[in-house]
Short mmCIF file of C-alpha atoms in Angstrom, two decimals:
data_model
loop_
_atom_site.label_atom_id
_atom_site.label_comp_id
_atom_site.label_asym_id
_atom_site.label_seq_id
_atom_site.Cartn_x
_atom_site.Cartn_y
_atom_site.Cartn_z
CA UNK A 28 2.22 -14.98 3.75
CA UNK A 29 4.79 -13.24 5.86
CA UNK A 30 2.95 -10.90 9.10
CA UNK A 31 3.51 -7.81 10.10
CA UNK A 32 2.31 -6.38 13.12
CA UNK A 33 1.88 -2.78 14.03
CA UNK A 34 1.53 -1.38 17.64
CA UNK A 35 -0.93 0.65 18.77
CA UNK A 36 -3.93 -0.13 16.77
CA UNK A 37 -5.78 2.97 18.40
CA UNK A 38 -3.89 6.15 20.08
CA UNK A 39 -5.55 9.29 21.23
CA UNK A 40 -3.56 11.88 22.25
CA UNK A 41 -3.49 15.43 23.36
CA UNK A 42 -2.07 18.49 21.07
CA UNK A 43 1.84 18.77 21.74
CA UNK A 44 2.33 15.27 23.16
CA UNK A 45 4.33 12.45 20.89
CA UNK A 46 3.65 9.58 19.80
CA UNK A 47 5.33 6.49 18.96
CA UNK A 48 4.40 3.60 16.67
CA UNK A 49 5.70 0.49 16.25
CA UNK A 50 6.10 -2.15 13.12
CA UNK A 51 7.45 -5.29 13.01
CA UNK A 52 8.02 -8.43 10.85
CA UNK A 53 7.34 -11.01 12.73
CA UNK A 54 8.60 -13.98 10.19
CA UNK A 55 11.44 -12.30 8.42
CA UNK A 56 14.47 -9.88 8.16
CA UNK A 57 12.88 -6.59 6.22
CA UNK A 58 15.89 -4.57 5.91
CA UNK A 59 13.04 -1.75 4.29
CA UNK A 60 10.39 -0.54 5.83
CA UNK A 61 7.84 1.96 4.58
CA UNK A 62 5.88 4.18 6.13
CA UNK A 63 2.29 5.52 4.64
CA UNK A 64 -0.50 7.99 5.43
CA UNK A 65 -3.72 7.88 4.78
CA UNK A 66 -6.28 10.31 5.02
CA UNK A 67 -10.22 9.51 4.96
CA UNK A 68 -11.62 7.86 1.39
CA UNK A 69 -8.17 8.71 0.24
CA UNK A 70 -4.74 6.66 -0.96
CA UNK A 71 -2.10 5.95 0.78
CA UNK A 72 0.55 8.32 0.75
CA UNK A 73 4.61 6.85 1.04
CA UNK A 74 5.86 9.25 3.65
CA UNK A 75 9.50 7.51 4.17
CA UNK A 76 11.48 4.59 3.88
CA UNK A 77 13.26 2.97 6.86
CA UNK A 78 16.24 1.26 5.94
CA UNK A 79 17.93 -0.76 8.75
CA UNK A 80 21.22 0.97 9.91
CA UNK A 81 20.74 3.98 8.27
CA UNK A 82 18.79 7.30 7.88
CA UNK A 83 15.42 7.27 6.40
CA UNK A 84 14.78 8.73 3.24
CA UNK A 85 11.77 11.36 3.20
CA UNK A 86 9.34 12.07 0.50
CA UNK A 87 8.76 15.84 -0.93
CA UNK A 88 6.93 17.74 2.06
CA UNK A 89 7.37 15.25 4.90
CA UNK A 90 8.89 17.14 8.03
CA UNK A 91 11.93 14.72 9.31
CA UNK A 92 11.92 16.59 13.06
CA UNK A 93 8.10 15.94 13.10
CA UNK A 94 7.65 12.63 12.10
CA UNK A 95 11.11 10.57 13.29
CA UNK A 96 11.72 7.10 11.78
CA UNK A 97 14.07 4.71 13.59
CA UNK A 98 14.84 1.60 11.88
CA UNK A 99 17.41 -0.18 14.74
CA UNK A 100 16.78 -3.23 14.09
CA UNK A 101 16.12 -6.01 10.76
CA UNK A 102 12.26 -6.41 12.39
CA UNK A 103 11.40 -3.07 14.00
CA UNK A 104 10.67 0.14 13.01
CA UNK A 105 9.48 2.53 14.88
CA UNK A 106 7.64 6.20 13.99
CA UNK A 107 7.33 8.86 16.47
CA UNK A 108 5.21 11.58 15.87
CA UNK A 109 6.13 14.57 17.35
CA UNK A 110 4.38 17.51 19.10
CA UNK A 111 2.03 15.99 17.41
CA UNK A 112 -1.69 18.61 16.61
CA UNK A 113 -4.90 17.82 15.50
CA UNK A 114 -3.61 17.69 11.78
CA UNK A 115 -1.88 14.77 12.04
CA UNK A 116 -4.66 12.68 12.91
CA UNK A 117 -5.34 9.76 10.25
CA UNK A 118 -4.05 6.10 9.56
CA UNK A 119 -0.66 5.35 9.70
CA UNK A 120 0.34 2.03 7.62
CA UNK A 121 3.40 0.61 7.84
CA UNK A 122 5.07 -2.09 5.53
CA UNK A 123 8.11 -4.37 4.93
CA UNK A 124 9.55 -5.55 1.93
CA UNK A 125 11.25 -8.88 2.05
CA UNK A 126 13.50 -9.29 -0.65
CA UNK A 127 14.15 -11.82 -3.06
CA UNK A 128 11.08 -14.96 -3.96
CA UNK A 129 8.40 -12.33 -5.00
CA UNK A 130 10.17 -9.41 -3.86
CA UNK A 131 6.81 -9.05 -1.40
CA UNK A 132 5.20 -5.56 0.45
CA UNK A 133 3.83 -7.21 3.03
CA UNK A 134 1.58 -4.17 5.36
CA UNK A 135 0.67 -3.75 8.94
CA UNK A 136 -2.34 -3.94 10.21
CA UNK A 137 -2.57 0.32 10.45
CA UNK A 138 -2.45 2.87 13.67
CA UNK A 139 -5.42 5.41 13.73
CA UNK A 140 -3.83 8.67 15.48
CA UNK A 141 -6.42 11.38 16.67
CA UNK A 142 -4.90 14.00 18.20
CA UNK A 143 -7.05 16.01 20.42
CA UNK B 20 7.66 10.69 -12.16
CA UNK B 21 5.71 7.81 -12.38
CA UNK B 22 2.04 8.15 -11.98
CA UNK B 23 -1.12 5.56 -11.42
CA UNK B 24 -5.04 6.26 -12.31
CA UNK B 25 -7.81 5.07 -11.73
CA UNK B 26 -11.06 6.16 -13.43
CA UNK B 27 -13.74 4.83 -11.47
CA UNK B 28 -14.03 5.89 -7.92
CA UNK B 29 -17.01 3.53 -7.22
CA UNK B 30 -18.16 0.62 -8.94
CA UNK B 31 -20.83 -1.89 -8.29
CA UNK B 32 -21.56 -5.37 -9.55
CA UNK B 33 -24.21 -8.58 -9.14
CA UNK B 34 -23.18 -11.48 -6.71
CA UNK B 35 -21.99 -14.00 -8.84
CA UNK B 36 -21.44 -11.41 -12.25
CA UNK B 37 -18.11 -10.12 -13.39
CA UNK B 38 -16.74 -6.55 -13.03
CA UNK B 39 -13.38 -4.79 -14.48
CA UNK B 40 -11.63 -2.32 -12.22
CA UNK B 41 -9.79 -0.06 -14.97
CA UNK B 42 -5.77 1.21 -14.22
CA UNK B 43 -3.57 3.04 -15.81
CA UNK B 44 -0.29 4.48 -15.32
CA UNK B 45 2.43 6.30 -16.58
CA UNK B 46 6.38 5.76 -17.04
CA UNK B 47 8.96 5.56 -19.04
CA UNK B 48 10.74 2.94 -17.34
CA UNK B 49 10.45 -0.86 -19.35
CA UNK B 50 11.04 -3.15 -16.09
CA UNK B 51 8.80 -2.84 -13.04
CA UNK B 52 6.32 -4.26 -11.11
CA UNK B 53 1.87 -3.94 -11.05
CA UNK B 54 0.30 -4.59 -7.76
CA UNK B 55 -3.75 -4.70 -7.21
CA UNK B 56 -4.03 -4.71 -3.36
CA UNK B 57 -7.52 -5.02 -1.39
CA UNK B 58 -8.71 -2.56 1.61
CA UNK B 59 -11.69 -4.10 2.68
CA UNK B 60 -13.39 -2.15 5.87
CA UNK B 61 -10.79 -3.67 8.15
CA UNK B 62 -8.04 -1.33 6.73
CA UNK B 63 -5.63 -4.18 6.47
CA UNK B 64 -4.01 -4.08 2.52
CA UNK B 65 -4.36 -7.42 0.91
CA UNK B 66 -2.35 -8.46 -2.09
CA UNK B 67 -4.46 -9.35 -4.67
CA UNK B 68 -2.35 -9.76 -7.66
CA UNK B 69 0.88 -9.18 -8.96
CA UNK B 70 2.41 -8.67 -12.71
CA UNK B 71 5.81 -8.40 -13.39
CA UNK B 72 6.44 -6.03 -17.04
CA UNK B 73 8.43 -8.57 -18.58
CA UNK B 74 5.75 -11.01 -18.67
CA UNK B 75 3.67 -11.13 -21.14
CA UNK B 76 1.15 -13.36 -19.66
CA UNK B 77 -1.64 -12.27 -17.99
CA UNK B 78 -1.30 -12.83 -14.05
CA UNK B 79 -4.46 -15.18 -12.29
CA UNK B 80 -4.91 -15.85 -8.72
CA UNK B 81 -8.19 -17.74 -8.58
CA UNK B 82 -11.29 -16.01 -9.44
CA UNK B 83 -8.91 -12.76 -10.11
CA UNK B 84 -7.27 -12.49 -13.47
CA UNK B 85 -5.36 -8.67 -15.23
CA UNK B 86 -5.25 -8.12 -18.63
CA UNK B 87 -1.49 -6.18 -18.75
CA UNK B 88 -1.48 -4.04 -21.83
CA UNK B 89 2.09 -2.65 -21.40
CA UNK B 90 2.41 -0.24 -24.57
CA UNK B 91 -1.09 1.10 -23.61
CA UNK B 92 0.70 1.12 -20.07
CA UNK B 93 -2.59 -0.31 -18.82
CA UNK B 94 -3.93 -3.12 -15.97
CA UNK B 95 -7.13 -3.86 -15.65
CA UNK B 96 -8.59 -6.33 -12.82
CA UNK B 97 -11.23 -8.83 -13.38
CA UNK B 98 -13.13 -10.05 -10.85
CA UNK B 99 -15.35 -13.49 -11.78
CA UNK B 100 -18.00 -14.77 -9.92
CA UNK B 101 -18.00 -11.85 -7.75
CA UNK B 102 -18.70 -12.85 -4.24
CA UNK B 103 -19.78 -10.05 -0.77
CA UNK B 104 -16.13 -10.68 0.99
CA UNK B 105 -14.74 -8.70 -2.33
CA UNK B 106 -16.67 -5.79 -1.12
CA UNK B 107 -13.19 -3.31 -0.37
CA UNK B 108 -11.09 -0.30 -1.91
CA UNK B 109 -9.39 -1.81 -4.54
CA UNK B 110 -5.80 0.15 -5.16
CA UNK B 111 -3.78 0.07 -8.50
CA UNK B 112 0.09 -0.04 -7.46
CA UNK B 113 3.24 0.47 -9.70
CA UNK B 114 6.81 -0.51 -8.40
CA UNK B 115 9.95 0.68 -10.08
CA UNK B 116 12.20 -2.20 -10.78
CA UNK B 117 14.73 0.95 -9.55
CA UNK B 118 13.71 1.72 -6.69
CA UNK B 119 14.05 1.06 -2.95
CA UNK B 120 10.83 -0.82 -3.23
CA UNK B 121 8.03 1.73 -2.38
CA UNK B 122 5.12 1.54 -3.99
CA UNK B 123 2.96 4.44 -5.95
CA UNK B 124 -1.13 4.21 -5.46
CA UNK B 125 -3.91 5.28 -7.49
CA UNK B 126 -6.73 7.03 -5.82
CA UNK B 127 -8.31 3.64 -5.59
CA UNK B 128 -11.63 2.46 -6.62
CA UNK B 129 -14.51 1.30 -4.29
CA UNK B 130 -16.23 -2.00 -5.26
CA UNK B 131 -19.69 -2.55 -3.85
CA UNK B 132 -21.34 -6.30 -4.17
CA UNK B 133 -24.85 -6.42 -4.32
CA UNK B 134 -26.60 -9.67 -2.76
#
């Protein structure tokens, strides 16, 4: 199956500072990417979706200025927490659909934020 | 909206016996997608098995097999010969044949495999 990496694995961070995170399709064009959130013993929650090119689109009660989404490239899509508090600490999973064959998700391998 | 449930937050079966992870979902759409994806402890999603509406045939992948009742709007996962590497969250997943792509999660059930 097709990879998809996601950079850091692990970040710790102070209260106010950002964070970026990085996903990438390592074996194919994903011209979508999605962004989740999951909380402890919980389901993972769609926060946005990154197309390529073009503004993400944000689901119901996701801040845009705190959590940025940059999609500048057809394998890289980037997430930058911002000012980020102790509230936004939990796993971040990113995925990319490839279209067309099985019309595939295929996830990242998940960032755990703690914010200190 | 569409919506997915499942029922059993925890389930547990025998090495080598059988278990059904129960799913249902709602919507009133008649082409999409069903998706059971694996979280074992590693938090890395694993595809499991996939079921496309307009099939009536029952999807199998190995010792995985559904049973797709679509006008009960339900999708069940069998697991045979149940082995310790299935021990993971197992999450029911609905895709909109509409929509960008995303997917919509149940709350996930948590299979335990006893030795």
């Amino acid at each position: 199956g097709a990879v998809v990496s996601q950079h850091p694995s692990r970040v710790i961070c102070k209260s106010g500072t950002s964070v970026k995170i990085e996903c990438r399709s390592l074996d194919f064009q994903a011209t979508t990417m999605f962004w989740y959130r999951q909380f402890p013993k919980q389901s993972l929650m769609l926060m946005a979706t990154s197309n390529e090119g073009s503004k993400a689109t944000y689901e119901q009660g996701v801040e845009k200025d705190k959590f940025l989404i940059n999609h500048a490239s057809l394998t890289l899509s980037t997430l930058t927490v911002t000012s980020a508090h102790p509230e936004d600490s939990s796993f971040y999973i990113c995925s990319a659909w490839r279209r067309g064959g099985g019309n595939e998700q295929f996830f990242g391998p998940g960032t755990r934020l703690t914010v200190l | 909206a569409q919506t997915v449930t499942q029922s059993q937050p925890e389930m547990s079966v025998q090495e080598a016996e059988t278990v059904t992870l129960s799913c249902t979902y709602d919507t009133s759409e008649s082409d999409y997608y069903l998706f059971w994806y694996k979280q074992p402890p590693s938090r890395q999603m694993i595809l499991v098995i996939r079921q496309e509406a307009y099939k009536q045939q029952n999807a199998t992948e190995n010792r995985f097999s559904v049973n797709f009742q679509k006008a009960a709007k339900s999708f069940s996962l069998k697991i045979s010969d149940s082995q310790l590497g299935d021990a993971a969250m197992y999450f029911c997943a609905y895709r909109s044949e509409l929509s960008q792509g995303n997917l919509i999660f149940g709350k996930g059930t948590k299979l335990s495999v006893k030795p």
